[in-house]
C-alpha atoms as one frame of an Amber mdcrd trajectory, in Angstrom:
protein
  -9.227 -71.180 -32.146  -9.384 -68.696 -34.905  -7.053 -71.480 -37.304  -9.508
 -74.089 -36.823 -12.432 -71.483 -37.661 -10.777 -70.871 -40.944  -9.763 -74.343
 -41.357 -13.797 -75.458 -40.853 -14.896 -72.411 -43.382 -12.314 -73.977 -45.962
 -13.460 -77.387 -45.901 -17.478 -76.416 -45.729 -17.161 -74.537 -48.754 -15.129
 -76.893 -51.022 -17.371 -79.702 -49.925 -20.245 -77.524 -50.588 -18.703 -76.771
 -54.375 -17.514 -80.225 -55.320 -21.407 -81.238 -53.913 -22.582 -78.476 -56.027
 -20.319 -79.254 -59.337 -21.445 -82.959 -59.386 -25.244 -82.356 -59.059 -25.030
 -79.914 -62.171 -22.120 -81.865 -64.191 -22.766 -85.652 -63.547 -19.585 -87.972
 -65.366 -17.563 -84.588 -66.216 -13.943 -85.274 -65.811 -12.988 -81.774 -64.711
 -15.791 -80.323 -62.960 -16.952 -76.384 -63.576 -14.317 -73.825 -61.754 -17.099
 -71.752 -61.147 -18.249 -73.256 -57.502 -14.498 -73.427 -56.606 -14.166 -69.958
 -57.550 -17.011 -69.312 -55.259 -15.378 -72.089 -52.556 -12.193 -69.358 -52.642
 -13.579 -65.754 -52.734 -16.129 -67.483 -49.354 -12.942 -68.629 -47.623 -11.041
 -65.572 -48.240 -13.624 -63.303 -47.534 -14.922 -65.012 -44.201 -11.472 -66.964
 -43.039  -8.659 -64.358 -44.729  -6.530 -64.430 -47.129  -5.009 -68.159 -45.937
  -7.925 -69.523 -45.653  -8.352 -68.856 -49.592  -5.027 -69.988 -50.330  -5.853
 -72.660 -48.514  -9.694 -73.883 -50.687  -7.399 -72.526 -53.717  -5.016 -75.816
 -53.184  -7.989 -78.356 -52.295  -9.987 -76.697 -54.536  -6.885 -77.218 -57.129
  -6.539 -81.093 -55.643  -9.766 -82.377 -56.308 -10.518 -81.322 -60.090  -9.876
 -84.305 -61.838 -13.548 -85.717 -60.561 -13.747 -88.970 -58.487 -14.560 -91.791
 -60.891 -18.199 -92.706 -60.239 -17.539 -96.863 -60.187 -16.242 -98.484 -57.171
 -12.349 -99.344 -57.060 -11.736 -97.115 -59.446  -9.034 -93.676 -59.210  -8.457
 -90.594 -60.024  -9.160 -90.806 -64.517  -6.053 -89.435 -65.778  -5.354 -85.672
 -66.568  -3.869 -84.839 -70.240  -2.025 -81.736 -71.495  -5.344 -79.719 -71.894
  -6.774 -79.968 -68.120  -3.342 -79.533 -67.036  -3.324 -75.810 -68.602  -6.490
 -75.571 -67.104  -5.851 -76.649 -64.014  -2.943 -74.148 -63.644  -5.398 -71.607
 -64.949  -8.267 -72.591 -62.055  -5.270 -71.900 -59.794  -3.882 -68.844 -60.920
  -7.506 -67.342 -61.009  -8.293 -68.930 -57.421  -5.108 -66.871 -55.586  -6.254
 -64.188 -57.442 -10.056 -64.279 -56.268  -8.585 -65.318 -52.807  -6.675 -61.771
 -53.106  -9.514 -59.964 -54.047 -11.790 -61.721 -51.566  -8.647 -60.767 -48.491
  -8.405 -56.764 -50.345 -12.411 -56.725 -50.060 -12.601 -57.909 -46.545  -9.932
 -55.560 -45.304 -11.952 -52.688 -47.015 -14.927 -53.734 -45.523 -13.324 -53.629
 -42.176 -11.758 -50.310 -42.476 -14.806 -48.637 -43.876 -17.064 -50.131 -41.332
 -14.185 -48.742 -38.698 -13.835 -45.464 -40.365 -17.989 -44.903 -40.569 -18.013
 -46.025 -36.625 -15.212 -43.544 -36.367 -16.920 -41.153 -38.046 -19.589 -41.293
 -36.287 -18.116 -41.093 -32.607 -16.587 -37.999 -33.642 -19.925 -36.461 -35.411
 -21.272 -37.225 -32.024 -18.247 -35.772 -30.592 -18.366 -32.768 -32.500 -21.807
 -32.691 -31.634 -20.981 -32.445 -27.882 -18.669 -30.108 -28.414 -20.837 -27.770
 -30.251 -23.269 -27.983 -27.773 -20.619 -27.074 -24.920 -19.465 -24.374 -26.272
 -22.960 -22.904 -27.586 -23.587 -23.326 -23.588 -20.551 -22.070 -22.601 -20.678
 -18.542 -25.498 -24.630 -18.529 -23.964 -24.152 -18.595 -19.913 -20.478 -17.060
 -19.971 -20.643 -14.205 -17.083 -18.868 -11.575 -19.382 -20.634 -10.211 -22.536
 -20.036 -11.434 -25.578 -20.910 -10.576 -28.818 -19.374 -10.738 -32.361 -19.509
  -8.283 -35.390 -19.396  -8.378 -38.917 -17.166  -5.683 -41.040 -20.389  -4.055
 -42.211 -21.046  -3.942 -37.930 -24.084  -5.994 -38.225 -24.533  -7.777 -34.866
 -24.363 -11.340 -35.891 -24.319 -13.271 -32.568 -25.089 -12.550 -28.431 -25.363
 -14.033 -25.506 -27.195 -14.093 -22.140 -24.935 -11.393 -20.590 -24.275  -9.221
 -23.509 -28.246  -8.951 -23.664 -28.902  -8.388 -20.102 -26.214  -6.095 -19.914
 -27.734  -3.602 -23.013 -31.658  -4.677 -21.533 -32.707  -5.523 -25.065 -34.138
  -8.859 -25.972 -32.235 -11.517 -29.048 -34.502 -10.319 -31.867 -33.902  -6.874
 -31.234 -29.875  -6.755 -30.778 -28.740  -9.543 -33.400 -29.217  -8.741 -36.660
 -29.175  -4.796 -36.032 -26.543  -2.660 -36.665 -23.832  -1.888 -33.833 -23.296
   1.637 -34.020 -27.419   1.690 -32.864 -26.165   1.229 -29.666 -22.913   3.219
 -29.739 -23.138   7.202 -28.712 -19.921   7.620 -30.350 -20.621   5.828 -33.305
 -17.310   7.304 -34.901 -15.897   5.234 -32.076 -17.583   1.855 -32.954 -16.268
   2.106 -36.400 -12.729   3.640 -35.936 -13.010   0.197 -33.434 -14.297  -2.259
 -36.441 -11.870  -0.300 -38.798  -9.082  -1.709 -36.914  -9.913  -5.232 -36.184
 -10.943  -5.674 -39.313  -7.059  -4.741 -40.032  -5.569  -6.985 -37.734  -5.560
  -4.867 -34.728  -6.309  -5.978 -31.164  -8.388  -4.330 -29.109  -7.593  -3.887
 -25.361  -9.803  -2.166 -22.999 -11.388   0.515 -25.143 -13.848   3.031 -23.390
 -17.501   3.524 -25.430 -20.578   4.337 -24.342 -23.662   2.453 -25.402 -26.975
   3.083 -25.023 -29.766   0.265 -24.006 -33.249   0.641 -25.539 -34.312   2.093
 -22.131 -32.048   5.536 -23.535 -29.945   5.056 -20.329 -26.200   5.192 -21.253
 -23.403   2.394 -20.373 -20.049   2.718 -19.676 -18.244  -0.720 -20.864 -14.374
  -1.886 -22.065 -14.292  -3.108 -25.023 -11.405  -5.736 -25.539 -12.036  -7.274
 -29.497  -9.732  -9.343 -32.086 -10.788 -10.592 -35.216 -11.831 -13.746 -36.651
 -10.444 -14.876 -40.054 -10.657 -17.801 -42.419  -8.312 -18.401 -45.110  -6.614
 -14.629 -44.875 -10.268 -13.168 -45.114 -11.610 -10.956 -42.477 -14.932 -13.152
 -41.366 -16.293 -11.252 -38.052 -14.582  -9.851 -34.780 -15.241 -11.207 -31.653
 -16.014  -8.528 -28.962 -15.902  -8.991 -25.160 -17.835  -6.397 -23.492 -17.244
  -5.377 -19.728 -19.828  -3.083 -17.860 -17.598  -0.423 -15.813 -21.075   1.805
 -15.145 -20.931   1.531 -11.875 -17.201   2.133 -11.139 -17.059   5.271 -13.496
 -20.134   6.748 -11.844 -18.392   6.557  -8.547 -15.400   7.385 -10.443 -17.585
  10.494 -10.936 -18.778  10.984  -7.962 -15.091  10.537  -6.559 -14.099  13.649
  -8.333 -17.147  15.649  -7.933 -16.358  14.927  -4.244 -12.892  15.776  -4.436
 -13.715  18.741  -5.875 -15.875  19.306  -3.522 -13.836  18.586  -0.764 -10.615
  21.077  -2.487 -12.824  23.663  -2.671 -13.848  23.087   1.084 -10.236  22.478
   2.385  -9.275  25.662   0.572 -11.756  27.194   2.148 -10.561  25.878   5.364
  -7.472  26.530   4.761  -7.799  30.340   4.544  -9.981  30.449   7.536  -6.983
  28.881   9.321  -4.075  30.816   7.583  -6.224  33.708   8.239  -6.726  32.690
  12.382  -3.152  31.236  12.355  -2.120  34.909  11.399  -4.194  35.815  14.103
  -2.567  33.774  16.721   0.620  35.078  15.388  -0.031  38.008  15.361  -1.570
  37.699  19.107   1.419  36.052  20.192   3.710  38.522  18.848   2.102  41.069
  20.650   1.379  38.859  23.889   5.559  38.258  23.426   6.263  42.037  22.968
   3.607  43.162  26.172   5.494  40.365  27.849   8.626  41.407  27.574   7.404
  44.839  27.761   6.241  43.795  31.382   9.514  42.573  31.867  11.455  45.114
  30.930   9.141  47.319  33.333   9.358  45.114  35.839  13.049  44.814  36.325
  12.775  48.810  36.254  10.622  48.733  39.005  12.722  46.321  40.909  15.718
  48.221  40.031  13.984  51.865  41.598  12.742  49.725  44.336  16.239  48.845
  45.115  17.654  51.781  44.944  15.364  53.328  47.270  15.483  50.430  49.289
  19.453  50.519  49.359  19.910  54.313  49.024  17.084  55.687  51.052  15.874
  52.879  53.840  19.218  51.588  53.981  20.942  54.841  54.493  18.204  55.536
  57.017  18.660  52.338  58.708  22.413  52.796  59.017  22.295  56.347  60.234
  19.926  55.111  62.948  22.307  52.341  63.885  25.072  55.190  64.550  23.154
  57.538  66.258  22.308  53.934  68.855  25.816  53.284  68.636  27.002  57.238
  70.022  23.624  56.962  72.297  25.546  53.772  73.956  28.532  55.447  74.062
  27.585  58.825  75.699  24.676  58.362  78.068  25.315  56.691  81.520  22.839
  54.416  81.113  22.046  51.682  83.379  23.730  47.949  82.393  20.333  46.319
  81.710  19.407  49.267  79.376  22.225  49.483  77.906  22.297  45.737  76.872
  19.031  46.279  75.580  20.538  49.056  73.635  22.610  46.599  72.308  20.168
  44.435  71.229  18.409  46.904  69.140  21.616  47.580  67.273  22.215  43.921
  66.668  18.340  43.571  65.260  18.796  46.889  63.263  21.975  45.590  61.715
  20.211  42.688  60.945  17.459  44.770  59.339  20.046  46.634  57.220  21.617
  43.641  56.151  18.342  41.701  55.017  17.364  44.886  53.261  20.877  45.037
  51.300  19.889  41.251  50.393  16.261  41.878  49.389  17.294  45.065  47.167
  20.289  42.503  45.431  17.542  40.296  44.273  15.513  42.783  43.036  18.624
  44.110  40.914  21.598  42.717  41.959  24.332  45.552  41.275  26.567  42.757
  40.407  25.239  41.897  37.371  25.216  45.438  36.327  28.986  46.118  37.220
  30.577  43.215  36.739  28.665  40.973  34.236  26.707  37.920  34.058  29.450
  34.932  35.219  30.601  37.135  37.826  27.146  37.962  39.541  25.990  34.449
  39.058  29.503  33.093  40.508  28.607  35.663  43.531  25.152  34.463  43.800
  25.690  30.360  43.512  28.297  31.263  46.785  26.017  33.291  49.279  23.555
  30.106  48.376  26.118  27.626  49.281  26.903  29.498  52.678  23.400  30.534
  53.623  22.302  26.732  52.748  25.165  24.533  52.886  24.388  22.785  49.781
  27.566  21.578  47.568  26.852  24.164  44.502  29.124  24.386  41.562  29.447
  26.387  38.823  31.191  26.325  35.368  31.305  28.669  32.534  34.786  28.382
  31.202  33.675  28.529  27.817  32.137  31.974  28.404  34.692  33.773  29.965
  35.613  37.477  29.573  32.259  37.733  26.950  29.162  39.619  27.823  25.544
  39.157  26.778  22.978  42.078  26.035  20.568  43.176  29.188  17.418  41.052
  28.435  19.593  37.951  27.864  21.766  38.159  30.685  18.916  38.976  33.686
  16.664  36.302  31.933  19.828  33.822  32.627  20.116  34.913  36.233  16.473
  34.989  36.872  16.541  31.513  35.816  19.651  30.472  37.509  18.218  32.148
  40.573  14.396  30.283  40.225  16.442  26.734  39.901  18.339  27.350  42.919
  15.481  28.313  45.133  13.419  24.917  43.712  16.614  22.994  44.939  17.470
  24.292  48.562  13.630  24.562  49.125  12.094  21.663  47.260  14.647  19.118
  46.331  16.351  17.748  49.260  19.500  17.257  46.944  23.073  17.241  47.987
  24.590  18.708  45.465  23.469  21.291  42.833  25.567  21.774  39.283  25.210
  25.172  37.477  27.188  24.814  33.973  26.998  27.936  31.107  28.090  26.731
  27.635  27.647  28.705  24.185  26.675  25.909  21.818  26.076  26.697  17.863
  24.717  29.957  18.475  22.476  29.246  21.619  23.211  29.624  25.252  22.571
  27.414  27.141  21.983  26.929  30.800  22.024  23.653  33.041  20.923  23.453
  36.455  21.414  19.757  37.510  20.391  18.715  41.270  20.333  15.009  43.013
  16.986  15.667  44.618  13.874  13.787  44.883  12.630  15.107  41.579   8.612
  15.646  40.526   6.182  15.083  38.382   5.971  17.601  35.747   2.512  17.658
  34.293   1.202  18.495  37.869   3.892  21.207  38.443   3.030  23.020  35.538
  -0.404  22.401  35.924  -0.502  23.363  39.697   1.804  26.733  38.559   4.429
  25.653  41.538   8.169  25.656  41.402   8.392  28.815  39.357   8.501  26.998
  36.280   6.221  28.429  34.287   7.805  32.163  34.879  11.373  30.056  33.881
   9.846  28.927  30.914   7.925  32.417  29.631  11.501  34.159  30.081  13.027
  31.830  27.680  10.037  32.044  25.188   9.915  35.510  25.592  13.241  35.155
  24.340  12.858  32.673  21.265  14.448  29.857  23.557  13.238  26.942  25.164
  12.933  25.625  28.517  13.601  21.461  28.919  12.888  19.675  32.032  14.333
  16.395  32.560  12.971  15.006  35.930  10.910  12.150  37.675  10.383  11.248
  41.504  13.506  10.286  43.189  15.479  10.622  40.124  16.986  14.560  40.304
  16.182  17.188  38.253  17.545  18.548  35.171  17.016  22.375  33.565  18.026
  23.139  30.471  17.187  27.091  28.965  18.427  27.321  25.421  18.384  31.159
  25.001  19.559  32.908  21.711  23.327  34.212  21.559  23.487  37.747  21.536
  25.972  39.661  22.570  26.208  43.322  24.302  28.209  44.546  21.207  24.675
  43.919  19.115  22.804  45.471  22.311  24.347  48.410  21.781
């Protein structure tokens, strides 16, 4: 399609040239070349280069002219048209060339000025973008020149310093700096090459109330010249007021928790001081309580008992020496059986007040003593073990707050535990001694126990914290019971 388009251009315009050439040379045996020239540089320029080599060769065909009579050819062509003729076609490829070269340029400049102009309108776009985007960004934004003349803000960086275009751009930077020494040590060193991360400044808005920001600025440069630096401003007012506020209420709250603190140092001192002298009346209260039980016993044993047991004789010789009737004398009898009884119930009350035992012989041997009149009087299976104690001795306190405990556990189990069996161990371990009573009973709940004040426990547990040890109860219903009194080790060498 585009051949035959060329093809058409090429014959129209030699047909127009030879029509042209014979109305203004009429009987001319070589017509003018200038209407072929024109034929070729048409062709070319419209059709390409082809097309004018293409009118160049008819154009070249038809010069000698047709011969105007009928019947008669071509005239003939001598030595002088021939040179001429080569010269027509010589010119012709060359106006052909030029027509091709001229087209071409055409094309390309017509390309190049559409090209140009989608990217002027690109460029325009662009520009307009990015003027939007530098105007409605949500951070500040403003850029500087060396001499700190404000040369360009936008929406934020204005609202942000509550100053309108005309009176920020165009002013000098440090206006709005307190520490103008600041702004320019800043400028100094962008304008050196320096980036600028997260500076601290305070500005000040026309209203005269001050701004905490971050400045974070780099510069701009064309050609190795320092042109402007671009400055991104962030507003930290409100965090570094409550940063403020943070440490005024810190300091604040130190100078509250110091005070605090010495009110409770000063009551904890208090306490301690309390307890040491609740601890020392307590064991004061021990100490003159076991001395009461121990003169209660000994009048009990020494005075009642010898009383008792010199009444018992003088029944016993009364039997013996009066004629008395058989019923009397059986009731005699009876009297000496009760006051036997008597005397041997009051030996056992004045042993646990202060059993002898534990004075004479020591603690494993008075406890030993003890756990076997409560197997025989209750017929509970009660062992006990301290191996690892044997032939040692403890100082007074330690060793009658041991039995008194020992003795409080064993009463719980025969009276309160239902068990069958009752373990009593004493171990020394790392400088504590401590004391186990283990039974298979029903167990209770401790919170009420203590709470209720039954079961002795809270006198168990006062003797060993009257002692700097500890009391632990392992128990729960119908699981057994488990006592364990960690007491200090001391030993009757450092009573002494």
């Amino acid at each position: 399609m585009k051949a035959m388009r060329s093809a058409t251009v090429v014959v129209v315009a030699t047909a127009a040239s030879l029509g042209l050439t014979a109305l203004l040379q009429p009987g001319s045996q070589i017509y003018s070349s200038m209407p072929a020239l024109c034929a070729v540089l048409v062709s070319a320029w419209l059709g390409g280069f082809s097309s004018g080599v293409f009118a160049t060769v008819l154009n070249t065909a038809a010069l000698p002219r047709l011969v105007a009579e009928a019947g008669v050819g071509f005239a003939p062509i001598g030595s002088h048209d021939l040179i001429r003729l080569v010269t027509f076609a010589a010119l012709a490829l060359l106006v052909s060339f030029a027509g091709y070269r001229l087209r071409r340029a055409r094309s390309k400049a017509e390309r190049n000025a559409t090209t140009a102009a989608a990217l002027a309108e690109q460029l325009r776009i662009q520009t307009v973008e990015l003027n939007d985007f530098f105007d409605n960004a949500a951070m500040p934004l403003h850029w500087v020149a060396q001499d700190g003349t404000i040369l360009g803000a936008n929406h934020a960086e204005l609202e942000m310093m509550g100053v309108a275009a005309d009176r920020y751009i165009g002013r000098s930077i440090r206006e709005f700096h307190i520490d103008q020494e600041v702004a320019q040590q800043i400028l100094l060193r962008v304008s050196i090459g320096e980036t600028i991360r997260n500076e601290e400044v305070r500005l000040r808005g026309p209203d005269g109330r001050i701004k905490y920001a971050r400045i974070t600025a780099n510069a701009y440069c064309r050609d190795g010249r320092f042109i402007h630096a671009r400055c991104f401003t962030q507003d930290v007012t409100a965090q570094r007021l409550a940063e403020d506020s943070l440490v005024r209420l810190k300091s604040g709250l130190e100078v509250l928790v110091a005070e605090r603190t010495g009110e409770l140092e000063r009551t904890a001192r208090e306490l301690r001081s309390r307890h040491e002298e609740l601890t020392r009346l307590s064991r004061e209260l021990v100490t003159v309580q076991e001395a009461e039980r121990r003169s209660i016993a000994r009048e009990l044993h020494d005075h009642f008992g010898q009383l008792l047991t010199a009444l018992s004789l003088d029944l016993r010789l009364i039997e013996r020496g009066l004629g008395f009737p058989e019923q009397r004398r059986g009731q005699i009898s009876q009297c000496i059986r009760s006051l036997d009884e008597v005397v041997h119930d009051l030996h056992n009350l004045a042993a646990n007040l202060r059993p002898t035992t534990l004075e004479h012989l020591g603690l494993l041997e008075a406890l030993r003593l003890y756990v076997e009149s409560v197997r025989a009087q209750s017929g509970l299976e009660v062992q006990f073990e301290a191996s690892s104690l044997a032939g040692e001795r403890l100082n007074a306190e330690t060793e009658i707050a041991v039995y008194r405990i020992v003795q409080e556990g064993l009463t719980n189990a025969v009276r309160h535990a239902r068990a069958t069996r009752v373990d009593v161990v004493l171990s020394r371990q790392a400088g504590q001694i401590a004391t186990v009573i283990e039974d298979d009973g029903i167990g209770f709940d401790v919170t009420t126990a203590l709470r209720g004040g039954r079961l002795g426990l809270g006198g168990m547990r006062e003797r060993a914290t009257m002692l700097g040890g500890v009391l632990e109860i392992e128990t729960s219903p119908r699981h057994g019971t488990t006592l364990v009194a960690r007491l200090p080790y001391v030993s009757s060498i450092s009573d002494r």
